[in-house]
Amino acid sequence: MTSHFVRRALAGTTATVCALTAAAACARQHPVPPCDTASVPGLVIAVGARANSALPTPLPDPVETAIEEVIKEAGKDGTGAATIIRVDGQPSVACTVHLDLRGIANDAARDNERARFRNDVHRRIEEVRAVEAEADVLKALQLASDRAGANGTVVLIDSGLQTTNPLNFTVAGLLDAGADYLADQVVAGNHLHDLAGRTIILAGIGETAPPQAPLFETQKQRLREIWEAIVRRAGATDVVLAPGSGKAEAVADVPPVSLVPVPDVGVIQPDCDTTIILYEDEIGFRPNSTDLRDPAHAQELLQPIADWLRATSRGHAHLVGSIAHYGNPTDTTLSLARAEKIKQILVSLGADGARITTEGIGWGPIPSFDAPPDPAIDHLNRRVVVSLSCR
């Protein structure tokens, strides 16, 4: 994992204290210094090595780049550091890894110290483990921001599925709440603040591990949008979204974390006199738009309906769109447009548009057509209902 960066750092040097030996192996010959938790501004990496979140290694490229930036900056005054924070129910500093080039005049020895730093950062990230039950990602971000200081870089490597208040995704429907709404609530409640000047790298958001059920792609995208909206609202200067390891490997021997409910979409089975509800998280509409987060997924989801309409000569589909309880309750513009969008996709998949009708009803019926907005159930109203019949 680290050899690529070690080789790059040593390329072009004319001498080395470990001739014909890999630089990473050379670095391991030096005793690893004990960890401290001293506050060192700069790079802070919050690691979700916890239950239900995918194993945080190997590190994505933006995180490796951030580590390299510490080494580059160390050339100015000879020192640098990377602080590692554990993401659990009570986030805390796990270790601060120091880089110290002062007093090292030999180029090869300086390269070896840089290699040792890289190796130690990777090692400490691999070793960190949650010690408290549940996951408070917001608190970990705030701690990381405080430690990073102004103009620092904060890395979060975690699924992003917080299980504690005020952003407890185990509450049914919260995962489907609007990103801007949640960002407003978090920042207004002072649960995350003062990120001005910081670069925030969000890595592995939405990547889970058993026993947590995996999220659908549209849900992963929604979760990324939620966290990006939150950190931007809290003042982050720059936000980078990075994929995780791509491996749903669980972390062993860690405290439990509550499971976040993930609706099972299942396979759509069209038939005469059948009603199919396409909730927003399944079909993937972007907020206040007919644009889709994942058009390919939407086509895959709707293909069975298009096939049924094409194969059933008397088949008919009536599409009814509705929205959550915000704005004018009788304004049908968006709800109709979304129903029309579903029709367009069905036609593109081979269905006869003459046998598809659409309707927009404005606010949805849950729990009633005139109920006030409720983030816990908003997603139940953001939907398109497909009623199939055989005439």
mmCIF file of C-alpha atoms in Angstrom:
data_model
loop_
_atom_site.group_PDB
_atom_site.id
_atom_site.type_symbol
_atom_site.label_atom_id
_atom_site.label_comp_id
_atom_site.label_asym_id
_atom_site.label_seq_id
_atom_site.Cartn_x
_atom_site.Cartn_y
_atom_site.Cartn_z
ATOM 1 C CA MET A 1 0.000 0.000 0.000
ATOM 2 C CA THR A 2 2.816 2.414 0.838
ATOM 3 C CA SER A 3 5.534 1.113 -1.488
ATOM 4 C CA HIS A 4 4.374 3.226 -4.458
ATOM 5 C CA PHE A 5 4.758 6.438 -2.509
ATOM 6 C CA VAL A 6 8.049 5.310 -0.922
ATOM 7 C CA ARG A 7 9.544 4.507 -4.312
ATOM 8 C CA ARG A 8 8.398 7.844 -5.683
ATOM 9 C CA ALA A 9 10.050 9.694 -2.817
ATOM 10 C CA LEU A 10 13.341 7.832 -3.294
ATOM 11 C CA ALA A 11 13.438 8.121 -7.091
ATOM 12 C CA GLY A 12 16.432 10.089 -8.293
ATOM 13 C CA THR A 13 18.489 9.902 -5.113
ATOM 14 C CA THR A 14 22.149 8.929 -5.573
ATOM 15 C CA ALA A 15 22.628 7.228 -2.239
ATOM 16 C CA THR A 16 20.573 5.348 0.288
ATOM 17 C CA VAL A 17 21.281 3.940 3.710
ATOM 18 C CA CYS A 18 19.481 0.729 2.727
ATOM 19 C CA ALA A 19 21.010 -0.208 -0.618
ATOM 20 C CA LEU A 20 19.179 -2.883 -2.607
ATOM 21 C CA THR A 21 16.410 -2.914 0.041
ATOM 22 C CA ALA A 22 12.839 -1.667 -0.368
ATOM 23 C CA ALA A 23 12.429 1.709 1.286
ATOM 24 C CA ALA A 24 9.374 0.633 3.254
ATOM 25 C CA ALA A 25 11.296 -2.332 4.677
ATOM 26 C CA CYS A 26 14.128 0.015 5.485
ATOM 27 C CA ALA A 27 11.723 2.297 7.347
ATOM 28 C CA ARG A 28 10.514 -0.645 9.414
ATOM 29 C CA GLN A 29 14.010 -1.150 10.791
ATOM 30 C CA HIS A 30 13.499 1.984 12.869
ATOM 31 C CA PRO A 31 11.499 1.507 16.063
ATOM 32 C CA VAL A 32 7.981 2.938 15.801
ATOM 33 C CA PRO A 33 7.743 5.774 18.333
ATOM 34 C CA PRO A 34 4.936 5.617 20.878
ATOM 35 C CA CYS A 35 1.798 7.514 19.957
ATOM 36 C CA ASP A 36 0.937 10.792 21.570
ATOM 37 C CA THR A 37 -2.202 12.889 21.295
ATOM 38 C CA ALA A 38 -0.589 16.304 21.076
ATOM 39 C CA SER A 39 -2.568 18.891 19.133
ATOM 40 C CA VAL A 40 -0.734 19.568 15.870
ATOM 41 C CA PRO A 41 -2.542 21.691 13.246
ATOM 42 C CA GLY A 42 -2.512 20.430 9.690
ATOM 43 C CA LEU A 43 -3.743 17.027 8.539
ATOM 44 C CA VAL A 44 -6.294 15.148 10.652
ATOM 45 C CA ILE A 45 -7.754 11.814 9.544
ATOM 46 C CA ALA A 46 -10.951 10.551 11.197
ATOM 47 C CA VAL A 47 -11.170 6.802 10.658
ATOM 48 C CA GLY A 48 -14.387 4.813 10.942
ATOM 49 C CA ALA A 49 -12.772 1.488 11.849
ATOM 50 C CA ARG A 50 -16.030 0.411 13.471
ATOM 51 C CA ALA A 51 -18.877 -2.031 13.133
ATOM 52 C CA ASN A 52 -21.075 -1.746 10.013
ATOM 53 C CA SER A 53 -18.619 0.509 8.144
ATOM 54 C CA ALA A 54 -16.345 -0.904 5.443
ATOM 55 C CA LEU A 55 -12.695 -1.481 6.296
ATOM 56 C CA PRO A 56 -10.955 1.883 5.732
ATOM 57 C CA THR A 57 -7.977 0.582 3.740
ATOM 58 C CA PRO A 58 -6.514 0.827 1.156
ATOM 59 C CA LEU A 59 -6.618 4.588 1.244
ATOM 60 C CA PRO A 60 -8.123 6.475 -1.711
ATOM 61 C CA ASP A 61 -5.869 8.712 -3.782
ATOM 62 C CA PRO A 62 -7.006 12.062 -2.288
ATOM 63 C CA VAL A 63 -5.999 10.822 1.181
ATOM 64 C CA GLU A 64 -2.610 9.670 -0.080
ATOM 65 C CA THR A 65 -2.183 13.074 -1.703
ATOM 66 C CA ALA A 66 -2.972 14.801 1.602
ATOM 67 C CA ILE A 67 -0.256 12.740 3.319
ATOM 68 C CA GLU A 68 2.209 13.685 0.591
ATOM 69 C CA GLU A 69 1.305 17.337 1.080
ATOM 70 C CA VAL A 70 2.363 17.105 4.727
ATOM 71 C CA ILE A 71 5.758 15.809 3.597
ATOM 72 C CA LYS A 72 6.058 18.579 1.022
ATOM 73 C CA GLU A 73 5.191 21.253 3.569
ATOM 74 C CA ALA A 74 7.712 19.793 5.999
ATOM 75 C CA GLY A 75 10.420 20.964 3.665
ATOM 76 C CA LYS A 76 9.719 24.525 4.792
ATOM 77 C CA ASP A 77 10.416 24.197 8.526
ATOM 78 C CA GLY A 78 11.432 20.552 8.851
ATOM 79 C CA THR A 79 8.387 19.265 10.709
ATOM 80 C CA GLY A 80 4.936 17.889 9.982
ATOM 81 C CA ALA A 81 2.317 15.627 11.491
ATOM 82 C CA ALA A 82 -0.808 13.607 10.815
ATOM 83 C CA THR A 83 -3.351 13.142 13.593
ATOM 84 C CA ILE A 84 -5.651 10.116 13.534
ATOM 85 C CA ILE A 85 -9.063 10.155 15.194
ATOM 86 C CA ARG A 86 -11.274 7.140 15.813
ATOM 87 C CA VAL A 87 -14.918 7.451 14.772
ATOM 88 C CA ASP A 88 -17.170 5.760 17.315
ATOM 89 C CA GLY A 89 -19.798 6.732 19.889
ATOM 90 C CA GLN A 90 -17.318 9.035 21.658
ATOM 91 C CA PRO A 91 -14.686 10.064 19.089
ATOM 92 C CA SER A 92 -11.175 10.637 20.384
ATOM 93 C CA VAL A 93 -7.611 11.093 19.189
ATOM 94 C CA ALA A 94 -5.962 7.731 18.601
ATOM 95 C CA CYS A 95 -2.501 8.876 17.575
ATOM 96 C CA THR A 96 -0.417 11.726 16.195
ATOM 97 C CA VAL A 97 2.373 10.680 13.829
ATOM 98 C CA HIS A 98 5.248 13.149 13.591
ATOM 99 C CA LEU A 99 7.691 13.915 10.799
ATOM 100 C CA ASP A 100 10.925 15.656 11.829
ATOM 101 C CA LEU A 101 13.601 16.455 9.267
ATOM 102 C CA ARG A 102 15.484 18.926 11.436
ATOM 103 C CA GLY A 103 19.131 18.152 11.869
ATOM 104 C CA ILE A 104 19.149 15.514 9.110
ATOM 105 C CA ALA A 105 21.592 16.723 6.468
ATOM 106 C CA ASN A 106 22.019 13.527 4.443
ATOM 107 C CA ASP A 107 19.543 13.320 1.531
ATOM 108 C CA ALA A 108 19.141 9.559 1.829
ATOM 109 C CA ALA A 109 18.497 9.811 5.555
ATOM 110 C CA ARG A 110 15.888 12.528 4.958
ATOM 111 C CA ASP A 111 14.208 10.312 2.361
ATOM 112 C CA ASN A 112 14.248 7.467 4.846
ATOM 113 C CA GLU A 113 12.559 9.661 7.483
ATOM 114 C CA ARG A 114 9.878 10.571 4.946
ATOM 115 C CA ALA A 115 9.370 6.887 4.172
ATOM 116 C CA ARG A 116 9.146 6.119 7.877
ATOM 117 C CA PHE A 117 6.456 8.800 8.271
ATOM 118 C CA ARG A 118 4.374 7.408 5.391
ATOM 119 C CA ASN A 119 4.706 3.915 6.739
ATOM 120 C CA ASP A 120 3.705 4.959 10.264
ATOM 121 C CA VAL A 121 0.646 6.915 9.090
ATOM 122 C CA HIS A 122 -0.603 3.912 7.120
ATOM 123 C CA ARG A 123 0.190 1.596 10.005
ATOM 124 C CA ARG A 124 -1.661 3.693 12.571
ATOM 125 C CA ILE A 125 -4.703 3.974 10.290
ATOM 126 C CA GLU A 126 -4.747 0.196 9.902
ATOM 127 C CA GLU A 127 -4.404 -0.327 13.651
ATOM 128 C CA VAL A 128 -7.022 2.148 14.911
ATOM 129 C CA ARG A 129 -10.240 0.575 16.202
ATOM 130 C CA ALA A 130 -13.460 1.908 17.694
ATOM 131 C CA VAL A 131 -13.647 1.636 21.474
ATOM 132 C CA GLU A 132 -17.164 2.979 22.172
ATOM 133 C CA ALA A 133 -20.491 1.676 20.899
ATOM 134 C CA GLU A 134 -22.419 3.495 18.147
ATOM 135 C CA ALA A 135 -21.112 6.137 15.720
ATOM 136 C CA ASP A 136 -21.060 9.915 16.153
ATOM 137 C CA VAL A 137 -19.652 11.110 12.844
ATOM 138 C CA LEU A 138 -20.512 14.757 13.471
ATOM 139 C CA LYS A 139 -18.547 14.820 16.707
ATOM 140 C CA ALA A 140 -15.595 13.165 14.976
ATOM 141 C CA LEU A 141 -15.666 15.817 12.252
ATOM 142 C CA GLN A 142 -15.821 18.609 14.795
ATOM 143 C CA LEU A 143 -12.914 17.169 16.772
ATOM 144 C CA ALA A 144 -10.932 16.721 13.569
ATOM 145 C CA SER A 145 -11.665 20.290 12.480
ATOM 146 C CA ASP A 146 -10.610 21.693 15.847
ATOM 147 C CA ARG A 147 -7.346 19.742 15.706
ATOM 148 C CA ALA A 148 -6.651 20.633 12.074
ATOM 149 C CA GLY A 149 -6.928 24.348 12.715
ATOM 150 C CA ALA A 150 -7.392 27.119 10.174
ATOM 151 C CA ASN A 151 -6.291 26.105 6.662
ATOM 152 C CA GLY A 152 -5.978 22.480 7.779
ATOM 153 C CA THR A 153 -7.159 19.362 5.977
ATOM 154 C CA VAL A 154 -9.780 17.061 7.506
ATOM 155 C CA VAL A 155 -10.262 13.553 6.161
ATOM 156 C CA LEU A 156 -13.299 11.443 7.061
ATOM 157 C CA ILE A 157 -13.107 7.756 6.122
ATOM 158 C CA ASP A 158 -16.452 6.299 7.155
ATOM 159 C CA SER A 159 -19.783 5.055 5.818
ATOM 160 C CA GLY A 160 -21.396 8.263 7.117
ATOM 161 C CA LEU A 161 -24.232 6.338 8.756
ATOM 162 C CA GLN A 162 -24.307 8.105 12.108
ATOM 163 C CA THR A 163 -26.373 6.335 14.782
ATOM 164 C CA THR A 164 -26.567 9.018 17.474
ATOM 165 C CA ASN A 165 -28.548 12.236 17.768
ATOM 166 C CA PRO A 166 -28.904 14.743 16.193
ATOM 167 C CA LEU A 167 -28.293 12.822 12.952
ATOM 168 C CA ASN A 168 -29.472 9.345 13.858
ATOM 169 C CA PHE A 169 -29.979 7.496 10.591
ATOM 170 C CA THR A 170 -31.598 4.574 12.403
ATOM 171 C CA VAL A 171 -34.722 6.781 12.546
ATOM 172 C CA ALA A 172 -36.947 5.642 9.704
ATOM 173 C CA GLY A 173 -37.017 8.141 6.855
ATOM 174 C CA LEU A 174 -34.070 10.287 7.936
ATOM 175 C CA LEU A 175 -31.866 8.869 5.205
ATOM 176 C CA ASP A 176 -34.386 10.181 2.694
ATOM 177 C CA ALA A 177 -34.653 13.687 4.164
ATOM 178 C CA GLY A 178 -33.456 16.589 2.037
ATOM 179 C CA ALA A 179 -29.743 17.364 2.216
ATOM 180 C CA ASP A 180 -30.284 21.107 2.626
ATOM 181 C CA TYR A 181 -32.861 20.550 5.366
ATOM 182 C CA LEU A 182 -30.523 18.322 7.386
ATOM 183 C CA ALA A 183 -27.598 20.698 6.852
ATOM 184 C CA ASP A 184 -29.704 23.566 8.179
ATOM 185 C CA GLN A 185 -30.700 21.563 11.258
ATOM 186 C CA VAL A 186 -27.149 20.442 12.044
ATOM 187 C CA VAL A 187 -25.572 23.867 11.684
ATOM 188 C CA ALA A 188 -28.443 25.746 13.353
ATOM 189 C CA GLY A 189 -28.072 23.421 16.337
ATOM 190 C CA ASN A 190 -24.317 24.160 16.450
ATOM 191 C CA HIS A 191 -23.527 20.468 16.046
ATOM 192 C CA LEU A 192 -20.866 21.267 13.436
ATOM 193 C CA HIS A 193 -19.318 24.690 13.042
ATOM 194 C CA ASP A 194 -16.270 26.750 12.165
ATOM 195 C CA LEU A 195 -14.997 24.725 9.209
ATOM 196 C CA ALA A 196 -13.917 27.908 7.436
ATOM 197 C CA GLY A 197 -10.527 27.539 5.768
ATOM 198 C CA ARG A 198 -10.556 23.742 5.994
ATOM 199 C CA THR A 199 -10.413 21.299 3.120
ATOM 200 C CA ILE A 200 -12.708 18.363 3.845
ATOM 201 C CA ILE A 201 -12.136 14.989 2.174
ATOM 202 C CA LEU A 202 -15.124 12.640 2.506
ATOM 203 C CA ALA A 203 -14.057 9.098 1.664
ATOM 204 C CA GLY A 204 -16.142 5.945 1.563
ATOM 205 C CA ILE A 205 -19.476 7.598 2.351
ATOM 206 C CA GLY A 206 -22.218 5.001 1.890
ATOM 207 C CA GLU A 207 -19.826 2.034 1.921
ATOM 208 C CA THR A 208 -21.078 -0.453 4.523
ATOM 209 C CA ALA A 209 -20.094 -3.864 5.843
ATOM 210 C CA PRO A 210 -22.133 -6.739 7.306
ATOM 211 C CA PRO A 211 -24.288 -6.960 9.302
ATOM 212 C CA GLN A 212 -25.372 -3.534 7.994
ATOM 213 C CA ALA A 213 -27.421 -3.997 4.843
ATOM 214 C CA PRO A 214 -25.810 -2.344 1.806
ATOM 215 C CA LEU A 215 -27.315 0.859 0.498
ATOM 216 C CA PHE A 216 -28.715 1.148 -2.991
ATOM 217 C CA GLU A 217 -26.695 3.376 -5.319
ATOM 218 C CA THR A 218 -29.297 6.126 -5.128
ATOM 219 C CA GLN A 219 -29.132 5.997 -1.323
ATOM 220 C CA LYS A 220 -25.342 6.186 -1.383
ATOM 221 C CA GLN A 221 -25.532 9.249 -3.604
ATOM 222 C CA ARG A 222 -28.115 10.828 -1.318
ATOM 223 C CA LEU A 223 -25.906 10.216 1.722
ATOM 224 C CA ARG A 224 -22.934 11.818 -0.033
ATOM 225 C CA GLU A 225 -25.093 14.828 -0.855
ATOM 226 C CA ILE A 226 -26.179 15.079 2.784
ATOM 227 C CA TRP A 227 -22.629 15.124 4.136
ATOM 228 C CA GLU A 228 -21.372 17.491 1.463
ATOM 229 C CA ALA A 229 -24.237 19.871 2.217
ATOM 230 C CA ILE A 230 -23.518 19.676 5.957
ATOM 231 C CA VAL A 231 -19.794 20.450 5.757
ATOM 232 C CA ARG A 232 -20.330 23.201 3.194
ATOM 233 C CA ARG A 233 -23.028 24.774 5.356
ATOM 234 C CA ALA A 234 -20.600 24.619 8.289
ATOM 235 C CA GLY A 235 -18.147 26.709 6.263
ATOM 236 C CA ALA A 236 -15.755 24.246 4.590
ATOM 237 C CA THR A 237 -13.648 26.007 1.983
ATOM 238 C CA ASP A 238 -13.248 22.974 -0.253
ATOM 239 C CA VAL A 239 -14.927 19.556 -0.291
ATOM 240 C CA VAL A 240 -13.573 16.459 -2.005
ATOM 241 C CA LEU A 241 -15.669 13.294 -2.376
ATOM 242 C CA ALA A 242 -13.656 10.097 -2.759
ATOM 243 C CA PRO A 243 -14.684 6.460 -3.139
ATOM 244 C CA GLY A 244 -13.960 3.967 -0.408
ATOM 245 C CA SER A 245 -11.930 0.789 -0.673
ATOM 246 C CA GLY A 246 -14.684 -0.890 -2.688
ATOM 247 C CA LYS A 247 -14.570 -3.845 -0.309
ATOM 248 C CA ALA A 248 -17.425 -4.512 2.098
ATOM 249 C CA GLU A 249 -15.061 -6.003 4.669
ATOM 250 C CA ALA A 250 -16.135 -5.792 8.303
ATOM 251 C CA VAL A 251 -13.891 -4.655 11.148
ATOM 252 C CA ALA A 252 -13.528 -7.360 13.787
ATOM 253 C CA ASP A 253 -13.605 -7.080 17.579
ATOM 254 C CA VAL A 254 -15.244 -3.663 17.873
ATOM 255 C CA PRO A 255 -18.262 -2.451 19.900
ATOM 256 C CA PRO A 256 -21.705 -2.792 18.336
ATOM 257 C CA VAL A 257 -23.329 -0.139 16.181
ATOM 258 C CA SER A 258 -27.076 -0.028 15.549
ATOM 259 C CA LEU A 259 -28.263 -1.050 12.105
ATOM 260 C CA VAL A 260 -29.735 1.546 9.758
ATOM 261 C CA PRO A 261 -32.924 0.279 8.058
ATOM 262 C CA VAL A 262 -32.617 0.013 4.291
ATOM 263 C CA PRO A 263 -35.877 -0.545 2.380
ATOM 264 C CA ASP A 264 -35.739 -3.643 0.204
ATOM 265 C CA VAL A 265 -36.764 -2.546 -3.279
ATOM 266 C CA GLY A 266 -37.006 -6.104 -4.549
ATOM 267 C CA VAL A 267 -37.908 -7.070 -8.099
ATOM 268 C CA ILE A 268 -40.903 -5.311 -9.633
ATOM 269 C CA GLN A 269 -43.492 -7.815 -10.798
ATOM 270 C CA PRO A 270 -46.090 -6.066 -12.989
ATOM 271 C CA ASP A 271 -49.527 -7.580 -13.575
ATOM 272 C CA CYS A 272 -53.123 -6.552 -14.166
ATOM 273 C CA ASP A 273 -54.633 -4.528 -11.312
ATOM 274 C CA THR A 274 -51.251 -4.019 -9.656
ATOM 275 C CA THR A 275 -49.997 -0.881 -7.917
ATOM 276 C CA ILE A 276 -46.269 -0.155 -7.786
ATOM 277 C CA ILE A 277 -44.919 2.707 -5.683
ATOM 278 C CA LEU A 278 -41.656 4.250 -6.859
ATOM 279 C CA TYR A 279 -40.293 6.106 -3.847
ATOM 280 C CA GLU A 280 -37.787 8.894 -4.353
ATOM 281 C CA ASP A 281 -34.862 6.927 -2.936
ATOM 282 C CA GLU A 282 -35.579 4.073 -5.366
ATOM 283 C CA ILE A 283 -36.156 6.012 -8.580
ATOM 284 C CA GLY A 284 -33.498 8.582 -7.653
ATOM 285 C CA PHE A 285 -34.906 12.043 -8.408
ATOM 286 C CA ARG A 286 -32.656 14.924 -7.398
ATOM 287 C CA PRO A 287 -34.211 17.482 -5.003
ATOM 288 C CA ASN A 288 -36.751 19.806 -6.652
ATOM 289 C CA SER A 289 -35.929 18.362 -10.053
ATOM 290 C CA THR A 290 -36.809 15.701 -12.605
ATOM 291 C CA ASP A 291 -33.098 14.913 -13.033
ATOM 292 C CA LEU A 292 -32.090 11.432 -11.921
ATOM 293 C CA ARG A 293 -29.093 10.606 -9.762
ATOM 294 C CA ASP A 294 -28.526 7.343 -11.629
ATOM 295 C CA PRO A 295 -30.379 7.129 -14.983
ATOM 296 C CA ALA A 296 -29.060 3.616 -15.657
ATOM 297 C CA HIS A 297 -30.455 2.370 -12.338
ATOM 298 C CA ALA A 298 -33.829 3.996 -13.093
ATOM 299 C CA GLN A 299 -33.995 2.234 -16.433
ATOM 300 C CA GLU A 300 -33.145 -1.087 -14.822
ATOM 301 C CA LEU A 301 -35.853 -0.515 -12.205
ATOM 302 C CA LEU A 302 -38.511 0.357 -14.797
ATOM 303 C CA GLN A 303 -37.593 -2.253 -17.427
ATOM 304 C CA PRO A 304 -40.045 -4.918 -16.077
ATOM 305 C CA ILE A 305 -42.938 -2.433 -16.349
ATOM 306 C CA ALA A 306 -41.985 -1.518 -19.927
ATOM 307 C CA ASP A 307 -41.666 -5.205 -20.827
ATOM 308 C CA TRP A 308 -45.091 -5.957 -19.341
ATOM 309 C CA LEU A 309 -46.739 -3.097 -21.246
ATOM 310 C CA ARG A 310 -45.114 -4.226 -24.474
ATOM 311 C CA ALA A 311 -46.184 -7.861 -23.974
ATOM 312 C CA THR A 312 -49.727 -7.150 -22.711
ATOM 313 C CA SER A 313 -51.869 -5.864 -25.562
ATOM 314 C CA ARG A 314 -54.569 -4.537 -23.223
ATOM 315 C CA GLY A 315 -52.146 -3.290 -20.579
ATOM 316 C CA HIS A 316 -52.376 0.306 -19.396
ATOM 317 C CA ALA A 317 -50.357 2.333 -16.887
ATOM 318 C CA HIS A 318 -51.516 5.407 -15.000
ATOM 319 C CA LEU A 319 -48.692 7.355 -13.310
ATOM 320 C CA VAL A 320 -49.467 9.667 -10.374
ATOM 321 C CA GLY A 321 -46.709 11.909 -9.057
ATOM 322 C CA SER A 322 -46.687 13.623 -5.662
ATOM 323 C CA ILE A 323 -44.234 15.653 -3.568
ATOM 324 C CA ALA A 324 -43.425 16.267 0.095
ATOM 325 C CA HIS A 325 -45.416 18.898 1.999
ATOM 326 C CA TYR A 326 -43.441 22.039 1.163
ATOM 327 C CA GLY A 327 -44.526 25.025 -0.894
ATOM 328 C CA ASN A 328 -47.984 25.326 -2.416
ATOM 329 C CA PRO A 329 -49.946 22.107 -1.708
ATOM 330 C CA THR A 330 -51.960 22.420 -4.898
ATOM 331 C CA ASP A 331 -49.067 23.237 -7.232
ATOM 332 C CA THR A 332 -48.839 20.149 -9.431
ATOM 333 C CA THR A 333 -45.968 21.323 -11.636
ATOM 334 C CA LEU A 334 -43.173 19.164 -10.171
ATOM 335 C CA SER A 335 -45.341 16.158 -9.335
ATOM 336 C CA LEU A 336 -46.669 16.026 -12.906
ATOM 337 C CA ALA A 337 -43.219 16.576 -14.394
ATOM 338 C CA ARG A 338 -41.863 13.610 -12.455
ATOM 339 C CA ALA A 339 -44.717 11.389 -13.629
ATOM 340 C CA GLU A 340 -43.979 12.532 -17.182
ATOM 341 C CA LYS A 341 -40.304 11.680 -16.663
ATOM 342 C CA ILE A 342 -41.221 8.121 -15.727
ATOM 343 C CA LYS A 343 -43.395 7.895 -18.835
ATOM 344 C CA GLN A 344 -40.513 9.091 -21.016
ATOM 345 C CA ILE A 345 -38.254 6.378 -19.614
ATOM 346 C CA LEU A 346 -40.888 3.678 -20.144
ATOM 347 C CA VAL A 347 -41.374 4.779 -23.752
ATOM 348 C CA SER A 348 -37.610 4.776 -24.315
ATOM 349 C CA LEU A 349 -37.606 1.175 -23.054
ATOM 350 C CA GLY A 350 -40.181 0.106 -25.635
ATOM 351 C CA ALA A 351 -43.560 0.791 -24.028
ATOM 352 C CA ASP A 352 -46.396 2.329 -26.058
ATOM 353 C CA GLY A 353 -46.841 5.894 -24.853
ATOM 354 C CA ALA A 354 -50.488 5.869 -25.960
ATOM 355 C CA ARG A 355 -51.218 3.390 -23.166
ATOM 356 C CA ILE A 356 -49.562 5.474 -20.445
ATOM 357 C CA THR A 357 -51.354 8.388 -18.763
ATOM 358 C CA THR A 358 -49.921 10.779 -16.201
ATOM 359 C CA GLU A 359 -51.181 12.934 -13.350
ATOM 360 C CA GLY A 360 -49.686 15.254 -10.765
ATOM 361 C CA ILE A 361 -51.448 15.805 -7.435
ATOM 362 C CA GLY A 362 -49.060 18.145 -5.618
ATOM 363 C CA TRP A 363 -48.674 17.165 -1.963
ATOM 364 C CA GLY A 364 -48.779 13.452 -1.236
ATOM 365 C CA PRO A 365 -51.361 11.676 0.960
ATOM 366 C CA ILE A 366 -49.185 10.637 3.956
ATOM 367 C CA PRO A 367 -50.488 10.930 6.677
ATOM 368 C CA SER A 368 -53.058 13.225 4.996
ATOM 369 C CA PHE A 369 -53.047 15.638 2.086
ATOM 370 C CA ASP A 370 -52.930 18.704 4.375
ATOM 371 C CA ALA A 371 -50.519 17.469 7.083
ATOM 372 C CA PRO A 372 -47.521 19.687 7.926
ATOM 373 C CA PRO A 373 -44.063 18.709 6.602
ATOM 374 C CA ASP A 374 -42.239 16.021 8.561
ATOM 375 C CA PRO A 375 -38.689 14.984 7.571
ATOM 376 C CA ALA A 376 -39.326 11.536 9.032
ATOM 377 C CA ILE A 377 -42.012 10.779 6.433
ATOM 378 C CA ASP A 378 -41.295 13.248 3.625
ATOM 379 C CA HIS A 379 -39.892 10.435 1.484
ATOM 380 C CA LEU A 380 -43.257 8.647 1.583
ATOM 381 C CA ASN A 381 -44.809 11.555 -0.307
ATOM 382 C CA ARG A 382 -41.974 12.063 -2.808
ATOM 383 C CA ARG A 383 -43.048 9.317 -5.183
ATOM 384 C CA VAL A 384 -44.675 8.209 -8.397
ATOM 385 C CA VAL A 385 -47.439 5.603 -8.101
ATOM 386 C CA VAL A 386 -47.810 3.278 -11.088
ATOM 387 C CA SER A 387 -51.284 1.713 -11.405
ATOM 388 C CA LEU A 388 -51.426 -1.113 -13.946
ATOM 389 C CA SER A 389 -54.683 -2.379 -15.429
ATOM 390 C CA CYS A 390 -55.898 -4.569 -18.288
ATOM 391 C CA ARG A 391 -58.705 -2.954 -20.276
#
